[in-house]
Amino acid sequence: MEIRTLDDLVRFDPEKKQKIAVFDSPHMYYDLYALLPGQLQKPFAFKKADKIIYLLEGTLRVSVAGEQADLQPGQAVRIPAGAVNSLENVSNEPAVALVVVAPHPECAERKKRRKKEAGAG
Amino acid sequence: MEIRTLDDLVRFDPEKKQKIAVFDSPHMYYDLYALLPGQLQKPFAFKKADKIIYLLEGTLRVSVAGEQADLQPGQAVRIPAGAVNSLENVSNEPAVALVVVAPHPECAERKKRRKKEAGAG
């Protein structure tokens, strides 16, 4: 059975935010994000996938479509498909979040490619 | 911004296991399961969706395709599409889990229906 102890997977890197895949699922990303104080994820949007961030440790400043909030452990935020969002650890403690993105962004890419190829053929 | 404090949403019912939607996403179920001692989810499989269970509180006996394990807080298990699975709170404490299912099972249903209608038309 595929069981993971999340604490065992967390790792930090002073160079940049860490994104750690917990499972390899064809249907979603199910990742840990580990950010040291000051680390961030730049503004970004998934066109067709929802992203939900659940904070396990620390404090994370989340920006979604221009709105800003400081997420606390035990809180989750949904970022709808298409919404530009960014993350920043503005605290003095490490931050760890459980991040789900669905559908799997690479699936959408694959589907698009297949459609294109079918159209061209 | 859609922020939820998960603790605020948890509720138990002596009658049966509670399934509490955290967000309304078109792309996935993102739910809390709350089980009192002895409560369970009977064997069941999503044909085309992966299910990932992350345990927040208590102990949960998980069965996946005939294999069994006791999940502890901080652990997650992936149940691949098609695998029959069941859950049971075999401990003396309440159990709370964060459960993600993707793609959204109702979307698959909708797609199938549309395909059928298109085929019939």
XYZ file of N, CA and C in Angstrom:
726
model
N 0.854 -1.189 0.000
C 0.000 0.000 0.000
C 0.888 1.236 0.000
N 0.463 2.258 -0.718
C 1.289 3.471 -0.819
C 1.014 4.412 0.345
N 1.809 4.265 1.402
C 1.656 5.144 2.568
C 2.896 6.025 2.700
N 2.686 7.304 2.972
C 3.815 8.218 3.167
C 3.644 8.939 4.503
N 4.759 9.069 5.224
C 4.787 9.906 6.422
C 5.336 11.258 5.979
N 4.476 12.276 5.997
C 4.858 13.543 5.360
C 6.103 14.167 5.994
N 6.215 14.091 7.323
C 7.378 14.668 8.013
C 8.699 14.112 7.469
N 8.687 12.842 7.079
C 9.917 12.217 6.581
C 10.343 12.775 5.225
N 9.401 13.383 4.517
C 9.693 13.848 3.154
C 10.131 15.307 3.109
N 9.813 16.056 4.174
C 10.094 17.501 4.159
C 11.601 17.757 4.130
N 12.018 18.607 3.213
C 13.414 19.067 3.182
C 13.432 20.525 2.742
N 14.387 21.253 3.315
C 14.526 22.672 2.979
C 15.827 22.875 2.219
N 15.868 23.942 1.432
C 17.089 24.285 0.714
C 17.259 25.795 0.784
N 18.390 26.269 1.339
C 18.588 27.727 1.457
C 18.577 28.410 0.091
N 18.786 27.654 -0.984
C 18.815 28.235 -2.335
C 17.426 28.642 -2.812
N 16.453 27.751 -2.567
C 15.089 28.068 -3.035
C 14.036 27.168 -2.399
N 12.803 27.607 -2.554
C 11.625 26.846 -2.119
C 11.689 25.413 -2.642
N 11.357 24.442 -1.801
C 11.336 23.049 -2.242
C 9.912 22.600 -2.537
N 9.766 21.870 -3.641
C 8.482 21.268 -4.028
C 8.731 19.771 -4.045
N 8.059 19.038 -3.174
C 8.351 17.618 -2.978
C 7.097 16.798 -3.301
N 7.181 15.948 -4.303
C 6.022 15.116 -4.669
C 5.826 14.049 -3.601
N 4.622 13.970 -3.059
C 4.308 12.951 -2.048
C 3.909 11.653 -2.743
N 3.096 11.780 -3.787
C 2.672 10.621 -4.578
C 2.832 10.942 -6.056
N 2.924 9.892 -6.830
C 2.944 10.037 -8.269
C 1.568 9.599 -8.766
N 0.655 10.538 -8.893
C -0.714 10.240 -9.326
C -0.925 10.784 -10.736
N -1.615 10.027 -11.589
C -1.890 10.560 -12.928
C -2.963 11.655 -12.912
N -3.639 11.818 -11.776
C -4.791 12.713 -11.746
C -4.565 14.025 -11.014
N -3.487 14.125 -10.263
C -3.265 15.377 -9.517
C -1.798 15.469 -9.075
N -1.390 16.707 -8.817
C -0.174 16.911 -8.029
C -0.589 16.820 -6.570
N 0.206 16.147 -5.758
C -0.037 16.091 -4.305
C 1.341 16.290 -3.693
N 1.664 17.546 -3.411
C 3.043 17.935 -3.105
C 3.168 18.621 -1.750
N 4.371 18.556 -1.208
C 4.722 19.405 -0.072
C 5.531 20.584 -0.603
N 5.207 21.781 -0.112
C 6.059 22.937 -0.372
C 6.763 23.249 0.943
N 8.075 23.458 0.878
C 8.851 23.781 2.081
C 9.616 25.077 1.824
N 9.254 26.112 2.580
C 9.845 27.444 2.353
C 10.524 27.945 3.623
N 11.792 28.291 3.505
C 12.490 28.948 4.605
C 12.056 30.416 4.642
N 12.300 31.106 5.787
C 11.928 32.523 5.861
C 12.443 33.294 4.641
N 11.576 34.073 4.051
C 11.959 34.896 2.899
C 11.770 34.217 1.551
N 11.608 32.900 1.530
C 11.459 32.205 0.247
C 10.049 32.380 -0.304
N 9.928 32.283 -1.623
C 8.635 32.563 -2.246
C 8.403 31.762 -3.511
N 7.164 31.763 -3.919
C 6.811 31.297 -5.247
C 6.254 32.491 -5.994
N 6.852 32.774 -7.150
C 6.457 33.960 -7.920
C 5.052 33.812 -8.497
N 4.428 34.930 -8.861
C 3.072 34.908 -9.420
C 2.971 33.937 -10.595
N 1.889 33.177 -10.608
C 1.748 32.075 -11.539
C 0.284 31.663 -11.569
N -0.172 31.124 -12.691
C -1.548 30.606 -12.738
C -1.608 29.307 -13.523
N -2.344 28.354 -13.027
C -2.688 27.177 -13.826
C -3.962 27.528 -14.584
N -3.932 27.411 -15.893
C -5.090 27.812 -16.694
C -6.332 26.986 -16.390
N -6.142 25.667 -16.246
C -7.316 24.794 -16.176
C -7.392 23.953 -14.916
N -6.508 24.210 -13.954
C -6.495 23.361 -12.759
C -6.715 24.194 -11.501
N -7.463 23.648 -10.569
C -7.608 24.246 -9.244
C -6.415 23.853 -8.382
N -6.028 24.766 -7.493
C -4.923 24.503 -6.574
C -5.439 24.767 -5.164
N -5.229 23.803 -4.265
C -5.643 24.016 -2.878
C -4.433 23.836 -1.971
N -4.201 24.852 -1.146
C -3.035 24.868 -0.257
C -3.514 24.706 1.175
N -2.971 23.706 1.861
C -3.301 23.492 3.277
C -2.010 23.674 4.066
N -2.016 24.613 5.004
C -0.777 24.924 5.707
C -0.571 24.009 6.908
N 0.586 23.352 6.933
C 0.927 22.438 8.027
C 1.740 23.139 9.109
N 2.651 24.019 8.695
C 3.583 24.654 9.645
C 3.917 26.063 9.186
N 4.104 26.979 10.143
C 4.570 28.327 9.809
C 3.458 29.251 9.393
N 3.831 30.320 8.712
C 2.867 31.296 8.192
C 3.210 31.546 6.737
N 2.183 31.613 5.903
C 2.429 31.796 4.477
C 1.558 32.943 3.982
N 2.194 33.945 3.395
C 1.413 35.025 2.776
C 0.991 34.575 1.381
N -0.304 34.558 1.167
C -0.856 34.087 -0.101
C -1.491 35.259 -0.822
N -1.186 35.386 -2.113
C -1.865 36.390 -2.935
C -2.628 35.661 -4.025
N -3.911 35.983 -4.137
C -4.746 35.364 -5.164
C -5.512 36.474 -5.879
N -5.241 36.607 -7.172
C -5.931 37.618 -7.986
C -5.917 38.982 -7.291
N -4.778 39.367 -6.765
C -4.613 40.703 -6.177
C -4.977 40.813 -4.707
N -5.672 39.826 -4.177
C -6.023 39.818 -2.747
C -4.914 39.141 -1.955
N -4.730 39.562 -0.698
C -3.650 39.011 0.112
C -4.144 38.547 1.475
N -3.584 37.433 1.960
C -3.938 36.965 3.308
C -2.778 36.154 3.875
N -2.672 36.113 5.200
C -1.654 35.296 5.850
C -2.300 34.008 6.350
N -1.912 32.911 5.723
C -2.468 31.598 6.047
C -1.796 31.059 7.306
N -2.614 30.483 8.208
C -2.093 29.892 9.447
C -2.223 28.367 9.394
N -1.430 27.654 10.199
C -1.535 26.188 10.208
C -2.979 25.756 10.494
N -3.438 24.754 9.724
C -4.809 24.290 9.885
C -5.786 24.993 8.945
N -5.295 25.988 8.203
C -6.145 26.690 7.237
C -5.813 26.258 5.812
N -6.828 26.320 4.968
C -6.648 25.965 3.556
C -7.202 27.083 2.692
N -6.618 27.259 1.515
C -7.122 28.259 0.569
C -7.266 27.603 -0.799
N -8.365 27.929 -1.486
C -8.563 27.414 -2.848
C -8.225 28.496 -3.850
N -7.403 28.145 -4.827
C -7.037 29.059 -5.901
C -7.679 28.523 -7.177
N -8.747 29.183 -7.633
C -9.460 28.648 -8.799
C -8.588 28.707 -10.056
N -8.860 27.807 -10.976
C -8.148 27.787 -12.259
C -8.136 29.185 -12.859
N -6.989 29.598 -13.353
C -6.875 30.899 -14.013
C -6.469 32.039 -13.110
N -6.591 31.890 -11.800
C -6.273 32.990 -10.877
C -4.760 33.066 -10.637
N -4.199 34.229 -10.883
C -2.769 34.421 -10.631
C -2.554 34.404 -9.128
N -1.562 33.643 -8.694
C -1.310 33.532 -7.255
C 0.169 33.473 -6.969
N 0.531 33.894 -5.758
C 1.922 33.784 -5.319
C 1.939 33.483 -3.825
N 3.097 33.008 -3.379
C 3.274 32.605 -1.979
C 4.547 33.232 -1.456
N 4.541 33.591 -0.156
C 5.797 34.042 0.438
C 5.807 33.717 1.923
N 6.922 33.192 2.378
C 7.101 32.968 3.804
C 7.634 34.260 4.419
N 6.715 35.033 5.007
C 7.097 36.338 5.572
C 7.422 36.226 7.056
N 7.426 34.991 7.590
C 7.678 34.813 9.025
C 9.163 34.488 9.281
N 9.488 34.261 10.545
C 10.862 33.885 10.908
C 11.024 32.375 11.056
N 9.959 31.627 10.757
C 9.978 30.169 10.919
C 9.836 29.506 9.553
N 10.323 28.271 9.430
C 10.073 27.534 8.180
C 8.568 27.339 7.988
N 8.140 27.220 6.752
C 6.731 26.975 6.447
C 6.618 25.720 5.594
N 5.614 24.898 5.916
C 5.370 23.669 5.160
C 3.886 23.611 4.794
N 3.608 23.380 3.511
C 2.222 23.320 3.054
C 2.000 22.064 2.223
N 0.765 21.562 2.274
C 0.344 20.429 1.454
C -0.456 21.024 0.302
N 0.012 20.794 -0.919
C -0.574 21.468 -2.077
C -1.119 20.446 -3.072
N -2.393 20.592 -3.405
C -3.011 19.705 -4.384
C -3.380 20.517 -5.616
N -3.046 19.992 -6.785
C -3.446 20.629 -8.040
C -4.152 19.574 -8.887
N -5.379 19.867 -9.320
C -6.127 18.907 -10.134
C -6.987 19.667 -11.142
N -7.194 19.137 -12.366
C -6.566 17.909 -12.828
C -5.056 18.072 -12.964
N -4.353 16.970 -13.140
C -2.911 16.990 -13.296
C -2.557 17.897 -14.477
N -1.810 18.974 -14.239
C -1.518 19.925 -15.328
C -0.890 19.263 -16.550
N -0.099 18.245 -16.349
C 0.529 17.599 -17.506
C -0.489 16.801 -18.320
N -1.547 16.340 -17.683
C -2.609 15.635 -18.402
C -3.274 16.567 -19.393
N -3.558 17.780 -18.953
C -4.190 18.776 -19.815
C -3.286 19.037 -21.018
N -1.998 19.130 -20.746
C -1.027 19.352 -21.820
C -1.053 18.194 -22.824
N -1.064 16.982 -22.279
C -1.074 15.776 -23.117
C -2.320 15.742 -23.989
N -3.455 16.064 -23.352
C -4.738 16.039 -24.056
C -4.720 17.041 -25.218
N -4.198 18.233 -24.922
C -4.127 19.304 -25.913
C -3.270 18.861 -27.100
N -2.144 18.220 -26.765
C -1.204 17.771 -27.797
C -1.872 16.728 -28.689
N -2.580 15.806 -28.004
C -3.237 14.723 -28.748
C -4.301 15.286 -29.686
N -5.039 16.261 -29.199
C -6.097 16.904 -29.977
C -5.494 17.569 -31.212
N -4.379 18.262 -30.995
C -3.673 18.970 -32.057
C -3.216 17.985 -33.119
N -2.612 16.893 -32.638
C -2.097 15.876 -33.563
C -3.235 15.267 -34.367
N -4.356 15.011 -33.677
C -5.523 14.423 -34.348
C -6.042 15.391 -35.399
N -6.021 16.674 -35.073
C -6.493 17.707 -35.996
C -5.594 17.807 -37.220
N -4.303 17.640 -36.993
C -3.323 17.778 -38.068
C -3.316 16.544 -38.969
N -3.733 15.395 -38.392
C -3.595 14.121 -39.123
C -4.746 13.884 -40.081
N -11.164 36.017 -0.749
C -10.348 34.813 -0.943
C -10.999 33.665 -0.181
N -11.008 32.491 -0.776
C -11.666 31.339 -0.149
C -10.730 30.660 0.839
N -10.809 31.072 2.110
C -9.979 30.463 3.146
C -10.872 29.713 4.124
N -10.472 28.507 4.490
C -11.242 27.726 5.464
C -10.323 27.294 6.605
N -10.837 27.398 7.840
C -10.136 26.838 8.989
C -10.740 25.462 9.227
N -9.955 24.421 8.977
C -10.533 23.070 8.945
C -11.171 22.667 10.272
N -10.530 23.037 11.378
C -11.084 22.698 12.706
C -12.519 23.197 12.886
N -12.817 24.360 12.294
C -14.150 24.945 12.440
C -15.217 24.132 11.712
N -14.790 23.333 10.743
C -15.754 22.606 9.909
C -16.056 21.211 10.433
N -15.150 20.691 11.278
C -15.291 19.299 11.730
C -16.546 19.135 12.590
N -17.335 18.132 12.259
C -18.490 17.788 13.099
C -18.651 16.270 13.062
N -19.088 15.732 14.200
C -19.299 14.288 14.315
C -20.780 14.016 14.464
N -21.181 12.816 14.106
C -22.573 12.402 14.269
C -22.571 10.954 14.732
N -23.197 10.691 15.901
C -23.199 9.304 16.412
C -23.897 8.341 15.445
N -24.719 8.877 14.531
C -25.443 8.021 13.582
C -24.531 7.427 12.519
N -23.639 8.283 11.981
C -22.749 7.786 10.914
C -21.590 8.731 10.648
N -20.618 8.202 9.935
C -19.447 8.951 9.489
C -19.876 10.237 8.791
N -19.195 11.349 9.088
C -19.501 12.602 8.424
C -18.503 12.893 7.311
N -19.054 13.360 6.186
C -18.235 13.782 5.044
C -18.553 15.251 4.837
N -17.560 16.114 5.012
C -17.779 17.559 5.028
C -16.976 18.207 3.902
N -17.660 18.824 2.956
C -16.951 19.479 1.849
C -16.258 20.738 2.375
N -14.969 20.851 2.119
C -14.219 22.037 2.540
C -14.365 23.139 1.491
N -14.254 22.728 0.228
C -14.421 23.673 -0.886
C -15.348 23.060 -1.919
N -15.927 23.917 -2.725
C -16.721 23.470 -3.850
C -15.863 23.699 -5.096
N -15.125 22.687 -5.492
C -14.255 22.794 -6.664
C -14.802 21.944 -7.795
N -14.768 22.460 -9.031
C -15.238 21.630 -10.143
C -14.265 20.501 -10.485
N -13.074 20.547 -9.905
C -12.033 19.606 -10.331
C -11.724 18.497 -9.338
N -12.208 18.620 -8.122
C -11.901 17.582 -7.128
C -12.863 17.680 -5.945
N -12.993 16.563 -5.247
C -13.552 16.607 -3.903
C -12.404 16.974 -2.969
N -12.649 17.860 -2.030
C -11.644 18.215 -1.011
C -12.435 18.238 0.291
N -12.465 17.092 0.956
C -13.416 16.864 2.052
C -12.729 16.496 3.358
N -13.431 16.751 4.444
C -13.043 16.191 5.739
C -13.923 14.977 6.013
N -13.324 13.904 6.487
C -14.089 12.773 6.995
C -13.931 12.783 8.513
N -15.047 12.662 9.213
C -14.993 12.653 10.679
C -15.682 11.387 11.172
N -14.917 10.499 11.800
C -15.440 9.196 12.238
C -15.268 9.021 13.742
N -16.362 8.741 14.411
C -16.297 8.381 15.825
C -15.819 6.931 15.930
N -15.356 6.524 17.128
C -14.905 5.133 17.296
C -15.948 4.161 16.764
N -15.499 3.201 15.968
C -16.384 2.185 15.421
C -17.032 2.547 14.093
N -16.986 3.832 13.714
C -17.627 4.213 12.439
C -16.744 3.841 11.257
N -17.397 3.645 10.108
C -16.637 3.154 8.958
C -17.209 3.638 7.637
N -16.387 3.485 6.621
C -16.865 3.631 5.249
C -16.754 2.262 4.613
N -17.860 1.779 4.084
C -17.889 0.433 3.494
C -17.055 0.360 2.215
N -16.649 -0.858 1.827
C -15.837 -1.024 0.621
C -16.465 -0.344 -0.594
N -15.627 0.319 -1.354
C -16.093 1.186 -2.424
C -14.924 1.482 -3.341
N -15.189 1.751 -4.618
C -14.105 2.147 -5.529
C -14.587 3.235 -6.471
N -13.753 4.247 -6.691
C -13.986 5.191 -7.777
C -13.315 4.611 -9.010
N -14.083 4.447 -10.072
C -13.534 3.793 -11.265
C -12.386 4.582 -11.885
N -12.558 5.921 -11.945
C -11.592 6.703 -12.738
C -10.889 7.787 -11.939
N -11.075 7.806 -10.622
C -10.472 8.883 -9.837
C -9.543 8.334 -8.757
N -8.434 9.018 -8.544
C -7.552 8.709 -7.421
C -8.102 9.360 -6.157
N -7.867 8.672 -5.024
C -8.301 9.208 -3.735
C -7.072 9.219 -2.826
N -6.812 10.348 -2.195
C -5.685 10.422 -1.257
C -6.211 10.860 0.102
N -5.874 10.075 1.103
C -6.354 10.320 2.464
C -5.174 10.748 3.325
N -5.300 11.909 3.964
C -4.266 12.398 4.880
C -4.893 12.471 6.264
N -4.297 11.751 7.211
C -4.923 11.674 8.534
C -4.494 12.843 9.422
N -5.488 13.560 9.940
C -5.221 14.707 10.809
C -5.251 14.309 12.283
N -6.174 13.421 12.644
C -6.383 13.063 14.062
C -6.827 11.622 14.175
N -6.397 10.938 15.236
C -6.875 9.586 15.516
C -6.112 8.518 14.751
N -6.731 7.351 14.651
C -6.145 6.238 13.911
C -7.223 5.698 12.983
N -6.830 5.386 11.753
C -7.812 4.916 10.785
C -7.293 3.632 10.152
N -8.086 2.577 10.239
C -7.712 1.336 9.551
C -8.162 1.446 8.100
N -7.194 1.348 7.200
C -7.464 1.508 5.768
C -7.264 0.175 5.081
N -8.212 -0.210 4.247
C -8.041 -1.407 3.419
C -8.056 -0.974 1.963
N -7.050 -1.407 1.240
C -6.953 -1.072 -0.184
C -6.641 -2.354 -0.941
N -7.560 -2.751 -1.802
C -7.375 -3.940 -2.636
C -6.916 -5.133 -1.781
N -7.566 -5.309 -0.632
C -7.278 -6.479 0.204
C -6.153 -6.313 1.206
N -5.354 -5.245 1.034
C -4.272 -4.972 1.999
C -4.807 -4.068 3.113
N -4.235 -4.208 4.305
C -4.722 -3.427 5.438
C -3.580 -2.708 6.166
N -3.855 -1.479 6.629
C -2.849 -0.763 7.426
C -3.548 0.227 8.350
N -2.897 0.551 9.461
C -3.438 1.557 10.374
C -2.708 2.876 10.144
N -3.453 3.825 9.635
C -2.899 5.137 9.304
C -2.791 5.984 10.578
N -1.655 6.669 10.727
C -1.437 7.542 11.882
C -1.460 9.012 11.446
N -1.724 9.936 12.376
C -1.719 11.360 12.007
C -0.396 11.752 11.346
N -0.493 12.529 10.281
C 0.702 12.926 9.542
C 1.041 11.980 8.402
N 0.269 10.877 8.287
C 0.491 9.933 7.186
C -0.597 10.083 6.125
N -0.210 9.776 4.891
C -1.159 9.826 3.782
C -1.103 8.518 3.014
N -2.242 8.136 2.429
C -2.278 6.927 1.610
C -2.954 7.264 0.284
N -2.405 6.724 -0.806
C -3.027 6.930 -2.119
C -3.795 5.685 -2.512
N -5.026 5.876 -2.929
C -5.867 4.782 -3.399
C -6.071 4.982 -4.892
N -5.402 4.174 -5.689
C -5.482 4.391 -7.147
C -6.898 4.127 -7.661
N -7.253 4.780 -8.753
C -8.557 4.572 -9.401
C -8.794 3.081 -9.577
N -9.997 2.643 -9.249
C -10.371 1.246 -9.448
C -10.130 0.338 -8.257
N -9.315 0.777 -7.297
C -8.999 -0.080 -6.141
C -10.124 -0.007 -5.099
N -10.647 -1.150 -4.746
C -11.680 -1.192 -3.710
C -11.036 -0.836 -2.375
N -11.664 0.065 -1.639
C -11.085 0.497 -0.363
C -12.168 0.710 0.667
N -11.772 0.589 1.927
C -12.686 0.878 3.026
C -11.898 1.486 4.175
N -12.637 2.120 5.081
C -12.029 2.817 6.219
C -12.760 2.404 7.480
N -12.017 2.335 8.588
C -12.707 2.107 9.861
C -11.910 2.723 11.002
N -12.625 3.412 11.869
C -11.991 3.945 13.062
C -12.014 2.849 14.131
N -10.889 2.152 14.266
C -10.803 1.029 15.211
C -10.252 1.480 16.559
N -10.043 2.801 16.727
C -9.472 3.292 17.986
C -10.583 3.762 18.939
N -10.174 4.266 20.089
C -11.141 4.804 21.061
C -11.284 6.320 20.958
N -10.612 6.912 19.962
C -10.627 8.362 19.791
C -11.313 8.713 18.469
N -11.872 9.922 18.371
C -12.405 10.367 17.073
C -11.267 10.423 16.040
N -11.603 10.240 14.789
C -10.609 10.332 13.714
C -11.065 11.363 12.696
N -10.111 12.178 12.225
C -10.412 13.194 11.212
C -9.384 13.077 10.094
N -9.879 13.006 8.863
C -8.979 12.876 7.710
C -9.342 13.910 6.656
N -8.314 14.336 5.914
C -8.495 15.230 4.772
C -8.425 14.357 3.525
N -9.506 14.361 2.756
C -9.613 13.411 1.645
C -9.778 14.166 0.324
N -8.901 13.858 -0.620
C -8.983 14.478 -1.935
C -9.303 13.398 -2.960
N -10.265 13.675 -3.831
C -10.586 12.765 -4.933
C -10.536 13.567 -6.224
N -9.728 13.113 -7.193
C -9.619 13.824 -8.471
C -9.410 12.807 -9.592
N -9.940 13.045 -10.788
C -10.810 14.180 -11.088
C -12.127 14.078 -10.341
N -12.882 15.165 -10.321
C -14.175 15.209 -9.639
C -15.061 14.089 -10.195
N -15.454 13.133 -9.360
C -16.234 11.998 -9.866
C -17.482 12.408 -10.635
N -18.110 13.500 -10.257
C -19.312 13.916 -10.986
C -18.987 14.439 -12.379
N -17.795 14.956 -12.551
C -17.376 15.416 -13.878
C -17.291 14.234 -14.827
N -16.712 13.139 -14.357
C -16.581 11.934 -15.179
C -17.982 11.461 -15.577
N -18.896 11.512 -14.622
C -20.283 11.104 -14.892
C -20.901 11.989 -15.973
N -20.687 13.303 -15.796
C -21.229 14.276 -16.755
C -20.688 14.022 -18.152
N -19.369 13.776 -18.215
C -18.705 13.555 -19.491
C -19.283 12.326 -20.182
N -19.454 11.265 -19.387
C -19.978 9.995 -19.906
C -21.372 10.205 -20.476
N -22.187 10.964 -19.713
C -23.567 11.220 -20.122
C -23.589 11.979 -21.449
N -22.710 12.993 -21.521
C -22.657 13.815 -22.721
C -22.263 12.983 -23.932
N -21.277 12.106 -23.724
C -20.794 11.233 -24.797
C -21.927 10.353 -25.293
N -22.667 9.806 -24.335
C -23.786 8.904 -24.646
C -24.839 9.646 -25.460
N -25.162 10.872 -24.996
C -26.168 11.680 -25.679
C -25.716 12.015 -27.106
N -24.429 12.333 -27.212
C -23.886 12.674 -28.523
C -23.947 11.450 -29.452
N -23.681 10.287 -28.861
C -23.705 9.041 -29.629
C -25.117 8.695 -30.078
N -26.080 9.009 -29.225
C -27.479 8.675 -29.506
C -28.084 9.643 -30.522
N -27.535 10.882 -30.595
C -28.115 11.943 -31.422
C -27.717 11.840 -32.901
